[in-house]
Short mmCIF file of C-alpha atoms in Angstrom, two decimals:
data_model
loop_
_atom_site.label_atom_id
_atom_site.label_comp_id
_atom_site.label_asym_id
_atom_site.label_seq_id
_atom_site.Cartn_x
_atom_site.Cartn_y
_atom_site.Cartn_z
CA GLU A 1 -66.15 -141.58 101.51
CA ARG A 2 -69.63 -140.14 100.95
CA SER A 3 -68.24 -136.61 100.76
CA ASN A 4 -65.56 -137.71 98.26
CA GLU A 5 -68.22 -139.40 96.13
CA ARG A 6 -70.43 -136.30 96.26
CA LEU A 7 -67.51 -134.04 95.37
CA SER A 8 -66.60 -136.28 92.45
CA MET A 9 -70.20 -136.23 91.25
CA GLU A 10 -70.39 -132.43 91.52
CA GLN A 11 -67.12 -132.03 89.60
CA GLY A 12 -68.33 -134.42 86.90
CA LEU A 13 -71.59 -132.53 86.55
CA ARG A 14 -69.81 -129.17 86.43
CA ARG A 15 -67.47 -130.43 83.69
CA ALA A 16 -70.38 -131.91 81.76
CA ILE A 17 -72.26 -128.59 81.92
CA ASP A 18 -69.12 -126.70 80.87
CA ASP A 19 -68.81 -129.02 77.87
CA LEU A 20 -72.28 -128.13 76.57
CA THR A 21 -72.48 -125.73 73.64
CA PRO A 22 -73.14 -122.15 74.80
CA GLU A 23 -76.71 -122.34 73.44
CA TYR A 24 -77.53 -125.56 75.28
CA ARG A 25 -75.77 -124.41 78.46
CA ALA A 26 -77.71 -121.13 78.56
CA ALA A 27 -81.08 -122.83 78.20
CA PHE A 28 -80.18 -125.55 80.71
CA LEU A 29 -78.91 -123.14 83.38
CA LEU A 30 -81.88 -120.80 83.00
CA ARG A 31 -84.24 -123.75 83.49
CA GLU A 32 -82.48 -125.85 86.11
CA TYR A 33 -80.48 -123.29 88.08
CA HIS A 34 -82.58 -120.15 87.76
CA GLU A 35 -85.91 -122.03 87.48
CA PHE A 36 -87.17 -120.03 84.51
CA GLU A 37 -90.33 -121.19 82.78
CA TYR A 38 -89.95 -122.25 79.14
CA THR A 39 -91.64 -119.05 77.96
CA GLU A 40 -89.26 -116.95 80.07
CA ILE A 41 -86.28 -118.75 78.54
CA ALA A 42 -87.65 -118.13 75.05
CA SER A 43 -88.08 -114.46 75.82
CA THR A 44 -84.69 -114.06 77.50
CA LEU A 45 -82.78 -115.84 74.74
CA GLN A 46 -85.02 -114.41 72.00
CA ILE A 47 -85.76 -117.83 70.52
CA ASP A 48 -88.93 -119.79 69.75
CA LEU A 49 -90.53 -121.97 72.40
CA GLY A 50 -89.87 -125.05 70.25
CA THR A 51 -86.19 -124.16 70.14
CA VAL A 52 -86.12 -123.92 73.94
CA LYS A 53 -87.61 -127.40 74.24
CA SER A 54 -85.19 -128.79 71.67
CA ARG A 55 -82.14 -127.24 73.33
CA LEU A 56 -83.18 -128.48 76.76
CA SER A 57 -83.78 -131.98 75.46
CA ARG A 58 -80.42 -132.07 73.71
CA ALA A 59 -78.62 -130.57 76.71
CA ARG A 60 -80.10 -133.20 79.04
CA ALA A 61 -79.20 -136.00 76.63
CA ALA A 62 -75.61 -134.72 76.39
CA LEU A 63 -75.36 -134.48 80.18
CA ARG A 64 -76.68 -138.03 80.57
CA ARG A 65 -74.06 -139.31 78.12
CA SER A 66 -71.25 -137.40 79.82
CA LEU A 67 -72.22 -138.58 83.28
CA GLU A 68 -72.62 -142.18 82.14
CA GLU A 69 -69.05 -142.04 80.82
CA VAL A 70 -67.81 -140.68 84.14
CA TYR A 71 -69.47 -143.47 86.11
CA ARG A 72 -68.49 -146.21 83.68
CA ALA A 73 -64.87 -145.13 84.03
CA ARG A 74 -64.98 -145.78 87.79
#
């Protein structure tokens, strides 16, 4: 049962990430998956540091909402 729960959680997270806008997804994946620093993300995406912070904040909020919906539906 643990492995089914983990698989379900991974699938939910993957779908939630896929549902992010391309801009939010890029910033989120560079930070959380590739472990880029904020300044590296800004440079890579050619955006201001403030924009990086905003996109990451909004991406995380959207992921929280999506995952809450998944777990409420259970």
